[in-house]
Amino acid sequence: MKRDPLHIKSSGSEFPLTLGRDVSGIVMECGLDVSYFKPGEEVWAAIPPWKQGTLSEFVAASANEISRKPQSLSHTEAASLPYVGLTAWSAMRQVGGLKEDNCSNKRVLIFGASGGVGTFAIQLMKAWGAHVTAVCSQDANELVQRLGADSVIDYKAGNVKEQLKALPLFDFILDNIGGSTEEWAPELLKKWSGATYISLVTPFLVNVDRLGVADGMLQTGVTIGRKAVKHLCKGIHYRWAFFTPSGPYLDEIATLVDAGKIHPVIDQVFSFAEVPKAFQKVEEGHARGKTVINVTNKK
Ligand SMILES: NC(=O)c1ccc[n+]([C@@H]2O[C@H](COP(=O)([O-])OP(=O)(O)OC[C@H]3O[C@@H](n4cnc5c(N)ncnc54)[C@H](OP(=O)(O)O)[C@@H]3O)[C@@H](O)[C@H]2O)c1
């Protein structure tokens, strides 16, 4: 119902469902009202979840969802960035209020720093001048340092809470892990100074699946309200963030990419025929950046 509320009672089905959110490719045709983009232009985008996905030769997108691809990247490289980039942008820029001119004196902590969102978030924060502490496992240490992390904590080497408590307090925490982390990690923030804890791991979809749309949304609203108030009483801001499709935000990300401040981090590239294998790899976890599908076998 959430995916297609206007056609809930009509016959037919959206299946087979096309998976994939990221796309980088060439504009084939434009709608009559589209003047900003022209056929033949190279563009990139992350398509919203209520539309068919991108693992196909042709993808339909709205003009406000796409952006001109960074010139310095191949399509394979560009396809690794929009979804994680826009998710990190939503969390840090839109919800968290961080930006180029207010980050230079900020201490930022990123949990799950070695994955898709984490590797992008480290680079965004370094591009804006923040001090970044990354939490990941030991084998990702070199990767996150190469991306600019100032300090790296191995969550598998003993008590991660004690390791982090030994460091100065933080202004901002991005939580890509959720679970028990958010029970103790907010203590690592400075109190009464506008410090913010943003979680990307929310019960929204689980609640809707379990309770239905209305009760699920209600339950989710109650949970976020309760958590926000509880943390506000302790002197910190607690928020959830969600991926937001946006061509204009991708334009800003493309500028950072072409300036050499953000680089794609690609774990593995699969051909279209190998899509099941690619999903199996993603399901196994331990991502180091992104898994990309090359649909056309061109770069
Ligand atoms: N709210 C939204 O709209 C939205 C959008 C996108 C993603 N998300 C959520 O955000 C989270 C991150 O997404 P992603 O795409 O970056 O995932 P990902 O690519 O799978 O990365 C997760 C990373 O975390 C590491 N990790 C696992 N347990 C850890 C721990 N306890 N401490 C530190 N690192 C740990 C993993 O490596 P090791 O296991 O090897 O350590 C992996 O590198 C996911 O939960 C995803 O569902 C939410």
Short mmCIF file of C-alpha atoms and ligand atoms in Angstrom, two decimals:
data_model
loop_
_atom_site.label_atom_id
_atom_site.label_comp_id
_atom_site.label_asym_id
_atom_site.label_seq_id
_atom_site.Cartn_x
_atom_site.Cartn_y
_atom_site.Cartn_z
CA MET A 1 0.00 0.00 0.00
CA LYS A 2 2.86 2.38 0.81
CA ARG A 3 4.49 1.67 -2.52
CA ASP A 4 1.42 2.38 -4.63
CA PRO A 5 -1.37 3.98 -2.57
CA LEU A 6 -3.23 5.44 -5.56
CA HIS A 7 -3.74 2.07 -7.25
CA ILE A 8 -4.41 -0.11 -4.26
CA LYS A 9 -7.84 -1.16 -5.51
CA SER A 10 -6.99 -1.50 -9.22
CA SER A 11 -6.25 -4.86 -10.75
CA GLY A 12 -2.81 -5.90 -11.94
CA SER A 13 0.36 -5.97 -10.00
CA GLU A 14 3.69 -4.24 -9.80
CA PHE A 15 5.38 -7.65 -9.89
CA PRO A 16 7.85 -8.64 -11.10
CA LEU A 17 9.46 -6.03 -8.90
CA THR A 18 12.71 -4.53 -10.19
CA LEU A 19 15.31 -4.16 -7.44
CA GLY A 20 18.13 -1.59 -7.19
CA ARG A 21 18.08 2.07 -6.12
CA ASP A 22 21.24 3.58 -7.66
CA VAL A 23 21.68 4.38 -11.32
CA SER A 24 24.26 6.05 -13.52
CA GLY A 25 23.63 6.24 -17.25
CA ILE A 26 22.62 8.29 -20.28
CA VAL A 27 19.35 10.18 -20.76
CA MET A 28 17.43 8.46 -23.58
CA GLU A 29 14.25 10.58 -23.67
CA CYS A 30 12.77 13.47 -21.67
CA GLY A 31 9.17 14.33 -20.82
CA LEU A 32 7.68 17.41 -22.51
CA ASP A 33 8.10 19.59 -19.41
CA VAL A 34 11.76 18.70 -18.88
CA SER A 35 14.10 21.42 -20.12
CA TYR A 36 17.07 21.13 -17.72
CA PHE A 37 18.19 17.70 -19.07
CA LYS A 38 18.69 16.66 -22.69
CA PRO A 39 18.92 13.22 -24.35
CA GLY A 40 22.54 12.05 -24.44
CA GLU A 41 23.53 13.64 -21.12
CA GLU A 42 25.26 11.52 -18.48
CA VAL A 43 23.28 11.48 -15.23
CA TRP A 44 23.15 9.70 -11.87
CA ALA A 45 20.37 9.21 -9.34
CA ALA A 46 18.93 7.21 -6.48
CA ILE A 47 15.35 6.25 -7.31
CA PRO A 48 12.73 6.40 -4.49
CA PRO A 49 11.61 3.05 -3.05
CA TRP A 50 8.03 3.47 -4.25
CA LYS A 51 9.19 3.30 -7.90
CA GLN A 52 10.51 0.35 -9.86
CA GLY A 53 14.24 -0.11 -9.30
CA THR A 54 17.32 0.32 -11.42
CA LEU A 55 18.62 -3.16 -12.25
CA SER A 56 17.47 -2.86 -15.86
CA GLU A 57 18.55 -1.32 -19.16
CA PHE A 58 16.00 1.51 -18.92
CA VAL A 59 14.98 3.42 -15.79
CA ALA A 60 12.18 6.00 -15.49
CA ALA A 61 13.00 8.87 -13.12
CA SER A 62 11.60 12.33 -12.42
CA ALA A 63 13.75 15.30 -13.39
CA ASN A 64 14.04 16.41 -9.76
CA GLU A 65 15.51 13.02 -8.77
CA ILE A 66 18.43 13.04 -11.23
CA SER A 67 21.60 15.06 -11.50
CA ARG A 68 24.52 15.37 -13.92
CA LYS A 69 27.04 12.62 -13.19
CA PRO A 70 30.44 13.74 -11.82
CA GLN A 71 32.75 14.01 -14.83
CA SER A 72 35.65 12.43 -12.99
CA LEU A 73 33.84 9.09 -12.48
CA SER A 74 32.95 6.18 -14.77
CA HIS A 75 29.32 5.01 -14.66
CA THR A 76 30.36 2.01 -12.55
CA GLU A 77 32.02 4.29 -10.00
CA ALA A 78 29.19 6.84 -10.05
CA ALA A 79 26.55 4.14 -9.46
CA SER A 80 28.14 3.36 -6.09
CA LEU A 81 27.40 6.75 -4.54
CA PRO A 82 23.86 8.22 -4.87
CA TYR A 83 21.91 6.09 -2.33
CA VAL A 84 24.54 6.10 0.42
CA GLY A 85 25.46 9.70 -0.40
CA LEU A 86 21.87 10.94 -0.11
CA THR A 87 21.32 8.89 3.06
CA ALA A 88 24.41 10.38 4.72
CA TRP A 89 23.43 13.84 3.40
CA SER A 90 19.94 13.48 4.89
CA ALA A 91 21.38 12.39 8.27
CA MET A 92 24.25 14.86 8.57
CA ARG A 93 23.15 17.88 6.53
CA GLN A 94 19.34 17.89 6.57
CA VAL A 95 18.53 16.35 9.95
CA GLY A 96 21.83 16.96 11.76
CA GLY A 97 22.40 20.52 10.49
CA LEU A 98 26.09 19.98 9.74
CA LYS A 99 27.50 21.95 6.82
CA GLU A 100 30.72 23.21 5.33
CA ASP A 101 30.91 26.32 7.51
CA ASN A 102 30.06 24.81 10.94
CA CYS A 103 32.08 21.58 11.07
CA SER A 104 35.65 22.74 11.61
CA ASN A 105 35.49 22.53 15.42
CA LYS A 106 33.21 19.48 15.60
CA ARG A 107 34.10 15.99 16.82
CA VAL A 108 32.09 13.40 14.89
CA LEU A 109 31.77 9.69 15.76
CA ILE A 110 30.64 7.21 13.08
CA PHE A 111 29.52 3.66 13.99
CA GLY A 112 29.62 1.19 11.09
CA ALA A 113 32.22 3.32 9.33
CA SER A 114 33.37 0.63 6.89
CA GLY A 115 30.03 0.12 5.04
CA GLY A 116 28.40 2.06 2.23
CA VAL A 117 26.97 4.93 4.29
CA GLY A 118 29.94 5.01 6.69
CA THR A 119 32.63 5.32 4.01
CA PHE A 120 30.70 8.19 2.42
CA ALA A 121 30.00 9.90 5.77
CA ILE A 122 33.69 9.90 6.75
CA GLN A 123 34.61 11.63 3.50
CA LEU A 124 31.78 14.17 3.74
CA MET A 125 32.79 15.11 7.27
CA LYS A 126 36.48 15.43 6.32
CA ALA A 127 35.51 17.55 3.29
CA TRP A 128 33.73 19.89 5.73
CA GLY A 129 36.65 19.94 8.16
CA ALA A 130 35.33 17.89 11.12
CA HIS A 131 37.43 15.61 13.35
CA VAL A 132 36.25 12.05 12.62
CA THR A 133 36.41 8.98 14.86
CA ALA A 134 35.43 5.80 13.01
CA VAL A 135 34.22 2.57 14.63
CA CYS A 136 34.81 -0.53 12.48
CA SER A 137 36.56 -3.88 12.64
CA GLN A 138 40.34 -4.11 12.49
CA ASP A 139 40.56 -5.23 8.86
CA ALA A 140 38.84 -2.00 7.75
CA ASN A 141 41.28 0.19 9.69
CA GLU A 142 43.47 1.00 6.70
CA LEU A 143 40.45 1.77 4.48
CA VAL A 144 38.83 4.26 6.87
CA GLN A 145 42.17 5.95 7.57
CA ARG A 146 42.75 6.32 3.82
CA LEU A 147 39.32 8.00 3.62
CA GLY A 148 40.45 10.50 6.25
CA ALA A 149 39.35 9.17 9.66
CA ASP A 150 41.48 10.83 12.36
CA SER A 151 40.96 8.13 14.94
CA VAL A 152 39.84 4.50 14.48
CA ILE A 153 38.31 2.23 17.11
CA ASP A 154 38.20 -1.54 16.53
CA TYR A 155 34.86 -2.71 17.93
CA LYS A 156 36.08 -6.29 18.07
CA ALA A 157 39.12 -5.49 20.26
CA GLY A 158 37.73 -5.55 23.79
CA ASN A 159 35.16 -3.20 25.26
CA VAL A 160 34.28 -0.60 22.60
CA LYS A 161 32.35 1.48 25.13
CA GLU A 162 35.40 1.83 27.40
CA GLN A 163 37.66 2.59 24.41
CA LEU A 164 35.33 5.41 23.35
CA LYS A 165 34.81 6.72 26.89
CA ALA A 166 38.58 7.31 27.09
CA LEU A 167 38.27 9.87 24.23
CA PRO A 168 37.01 13.48 24.53
CA LEU A 169 33.22 13.85 24.18
CA PHE A 170 31.64 14.21 20.73
CA ASP A 171 29.40 16.82 19.07
CA PHE A 172 27.73 14.43 16.65
CA ILE A 173 27.17 10.66 16.39
CA LEU A 174 26.02 8.83 13.26
CA ASP A 175 24.73 5.36 14.18
CA ASN A 176 24.67 2.89 11.26
CA ILE A 177 24.42 -0.09 13.62
CA GLY A 178 21.48 0.46 15.99
CA GLY A 179 20.54 -2.23 18.52
CA SER A 180 22.22 -2.01 21.90
CA THR A 181 24.66 0.70 20.67
CA GLU A 182 22.09 3.42 21.17
CA GLU A 183 21.52 2.39 24.80
CA TRP A 184 25.01 3.55 25.83
CA ALA A 185 26.50 5.61 22.97
CA PRO A 186 24.49 8.84 23.61
CA GLU A 187 26.57 9.20 26.84
CA LEU A 188 29.55 9.97 24.60
CA LEU A 189 28.01 13.27 23.49
CA LYS A 190 28.64 16.69 25.04
CA LYS A 191 25.60 17.68 27.14
CA TRP A 192 23.59 20.89 26.73
CA SER A 193 25.62 22.07 23.76
CA GLY A 194 23.37 21.12 20.82
CA ALA A 195 25.11 17.75 20.34
CA THR A 196 23.12 15.31 18.19
CA TYR A 197 22.69 11.53 17.92
CA ILE A 198 21.33 10.39 14.55
CA SER A 199 20.30 6.80 13.94
CA LEU A 200 19.73 5.35 10.47
CA VAL A 201 18.47 2.09 11.96
CA THR A 202 14.80 2.69 12.72
CA PRO A 203 11.87 0.35 13.48
CA PHE A 204 9.69 2.09 10.84
CA LEU A 205 9.48 -0.73 8.27
CA VAL A 206 9.40 -3.48 10.90
CA ASN A 207 6.50 -1.76 12.68
CA VAL A 208 4.54 -1.27 9.44
CA ASP A 209 5.10 -4.92 8.45
CA ARG A 210 4.10 -6.14 11.90
CA LEU A 211 1.19 -3.84 12.73
CA GLY A 212 -0.06 -2.56 9.36
CA VAL A 213 0.28 0.94 7.94
CA ALA A 214 -1.80 2.98 10.41
CA ASP A 215 -0.81 1.25 13.66
CA GLY A 216 2.77 0.80 12.48
CA MET A 217 3.15 4.51 11.75
CA LEU A 218 1.48 5.41 15.03
CA GLN A 219 3.77 3.07 16.98
CA THR A 220 6.81 4.52 15.16
CA GLY A 221 5.69 8.08 15.96
CA VAL A 222 5.25 7.22 19.64
CA THR A 223 8.69 5.56 19.78
CA ILE A 224 10.58 8.46 18.19
CA GLY A 225 8.70 11.00 20.31
CA ARG A 226 9.49 9.12 23.53
CA LYS A 227 13.17 8.72 22.64
CA ALA A 228 13.56 12.35 21.56
CA VAL A 229 12.04 13.63 24.82
CA LYS A 230 14.07 11.21 26.98
CA HIS A 231 17.35 12.37 25.40
CA LEU A 232 16.36 16.03 25.40
CA CYS A 233 15.98 15.81 29.19
CA LYS A 234 19.60 14.60 29.27
CA GLY A 235 20.77 17.56 27.19
CA ILE A 236 21.19 15.97 23.76
CA HIS A 237 19.19 15.81 20.53
CA TYR A 238 18.12 12.35 19.31
CA ARG A 239 16.84 11.94 15.73
CA TRP A 240 16.18 9.36 13.02
CA ALA A 241 17.13 9.99 9.41
CA PHE A 242 15.96 8.47 6.14
CA PHE A 243 17.25 8.32 2.58
CA THR A 244 15.77 11.22 0.58
CA PRO A 245 15.88 11.17 -3.24
CA SER A 246 17.07 14.54 -4.56
CA GLY A 247 18.75 15.74 -7.76
CA PRO A 248 19.80 19.09 -6.22
CA TYR A 249 21.58 17.36 -3.28
CA LEU A 250 23.30 15.06 -5.79
CA ASP A 251 24.50 18.19 -7.63
CA GLU A 252 26.24 19.27 -4.40
CA ILE A 253 27.72 15.80 -3.93
CA ALA A 254 28.93 15.79 -7.57
CA THR A 255 30.80 19.04 -6.91
CA LEU A 256 32.59 17.44 -3.94
CA VAL A 257 33.41 14.36 -6.04
CA ASP A 258 34.82 16.37 -8.96
CA ALA A 259 36.86 18.41 -6.46
CA GLY A 260 38.50 15.14 -5.36
CA LYS A 261 37.01 15.35 -1.85
CA ILE A 262 34.80 12.27 -2.09
CA HIS A 263 35.85 9.02 -3.78
CA PRO A 264 33.75 5.97 -4.56
CA VAL A 265 34.50 2.94 -2.39
CA ILE A 266 33.65 -0.19 -4.36
CA ASP A 267 33.75 -3.57 -2.68
CA GLN A 268 32.94 -5.66 -5.76
CA VAL A 269 31.42 -5.28 -9.26
CA PHE A 270 29.09 -7.95 -10.71
CA SER A 271 27.61 -8.34 -14.19
CA PHE A 272 23.83 -8.35 -14.67
CA ALA A 273 23.87 -12.15 -15.02
CA GLU A 274 25.44 -12.33 -11.56
CA VAL A 275 22.74 -10.32 -9.72
CA PRO A 276 21.72 -13.27 -7.47
CA LYS A 277 25.37 -13.75 -6.51
CA ALA A 278 25.66 -10.02 -5.75
CA PHE A 279 22.63 -10.10 -3.43
CA GLN A 280 24.04 -13.16 -1.70
CA LYS A 281 27.26 -11.24 -1.09
CA VAL A 282 25.38 -8.21 0.29
CA GLU A 283 23.29 -10.44 2.57
CA GLU A 284 26.44 -11.95 4.04
CA GLY A 285 27.33 -8.48 5.42
CA HIS A 286 30.84 -7.18 6.19
CA ALA A 287 30.60 -4.69 3.33
CA ARG A 288 33.62 -2.54 2.58
CA GLY A 289 31.89 0.21 0.61
CA LYS A 290 29.41 -0.74 -2.12
CA THR A 291 28.53 -3.64 -4.38
CA VAL A 292 27.80 -2.49 -7.96
CA ILE A 293 25.96 -4.19 -10.83
CA ASN A 294 27.20 -3.37 -14.31
CA VAL A 295 24.05 -3.83 -16.39
CA THR A 296 25.53 -3.07 -19.83
CA ASN A 297 29.09 -4.33 -19.34
CA LYS A 298 30.38 -0.90 -20.41
CA LYS A 299 32.36 1.27 -17.97
N1 LIG B 1 17.15 5.11 7.29
C1 LIG B 1 17.42 4.95 6.00
O1 LIG B 1 16.78 5.52 5.11
C2 LIG B 1 18.58 4.10 5.65
C3 LIG B 1 19.16 4.18 4.36
C4 LIG B 1 20.27 3.39 4.09
C5 LIG B 1 20.78 2.53 5.05
N2 LIG B 1 20.16 2.46 6.26
C6 LIG B 1 20.68 1.59 7.32
O2 LIG B 1 21.95 2.11 7.70
C7 LIG B 1 22.81 1.06 8.06
C8 LIG B 1 24.11 1.20 7.29
O3 LIG B 1 23.86 1.01 5.90
P1 LIG B 1 25.04 0.60 4.94
O4 LIG B 1 24.49 0.58 3.57
O5 LIG B 1 26.24 1.45 5.21
O6 LIG B 1 25.34 -0.91 5.44
P2 LIG B 1 26.57 -1.82 5.05
O7 LIG B 1 27.17 -1.34 3.76
O8 LIG B 1 26.11 -3.23 5.16
O9 LIG B 1 27.64 -1.52 6.20
C9 LIG B 1 27.53 -1.89 7.53
C10 LIG B 1 28.97 -1.89 8.05
O10 LIG B 1 28.97 -1.94 9.48
C11 LIG B 1 30.01 -2.85 9.92
N3 LIG B 1 29.61 -3.29 11.24
C12 LIG B 1 28.80 -4.32 11.58
N4 LIG B 1 28.63 -4.37 12.94
C13 LIG B 1 29.35 -3.34 13.45
C14 LIG B 1 29.56 -2.84 14.78
N5 LIG B 1 28.98 -3.42 15.84
N6 LIG B 1 30.33 -1.76 14.93
C15 LIG B 1 30.90 -1.14 13.87
N7 LIG B 1 30.75 -1.55 12.58
C16 LIG B 1 29.97 -2.64 12.39
C17 LIG B 1 30.05 -3.91 8.82
O11 LIG B 1 31.32 -4.55 8.70
P3 LIG B 1 31.79 -5.75 9.70
O12 LIG B 1 30.57 -6.59 9.98
O13 LIG B 1 32.83 -6.50 8.92
O14 LIG B 1 32.34 -5.06 10.89
C18 LIG B 1 29.80 -3.07 7.55
O15 LIG B 1 31.02 -2.57 7.03
C19 LIG B 1 22.05 -0.24 7.78
O16 LIG B 1 21.50 -0.71 8.99
C20 LIG B 1 20.95 0.17 6.84
O17 LIG B 1 19.81 -0.64 6.96
C21 LIG B 1 19.10 3.23 6.59
#
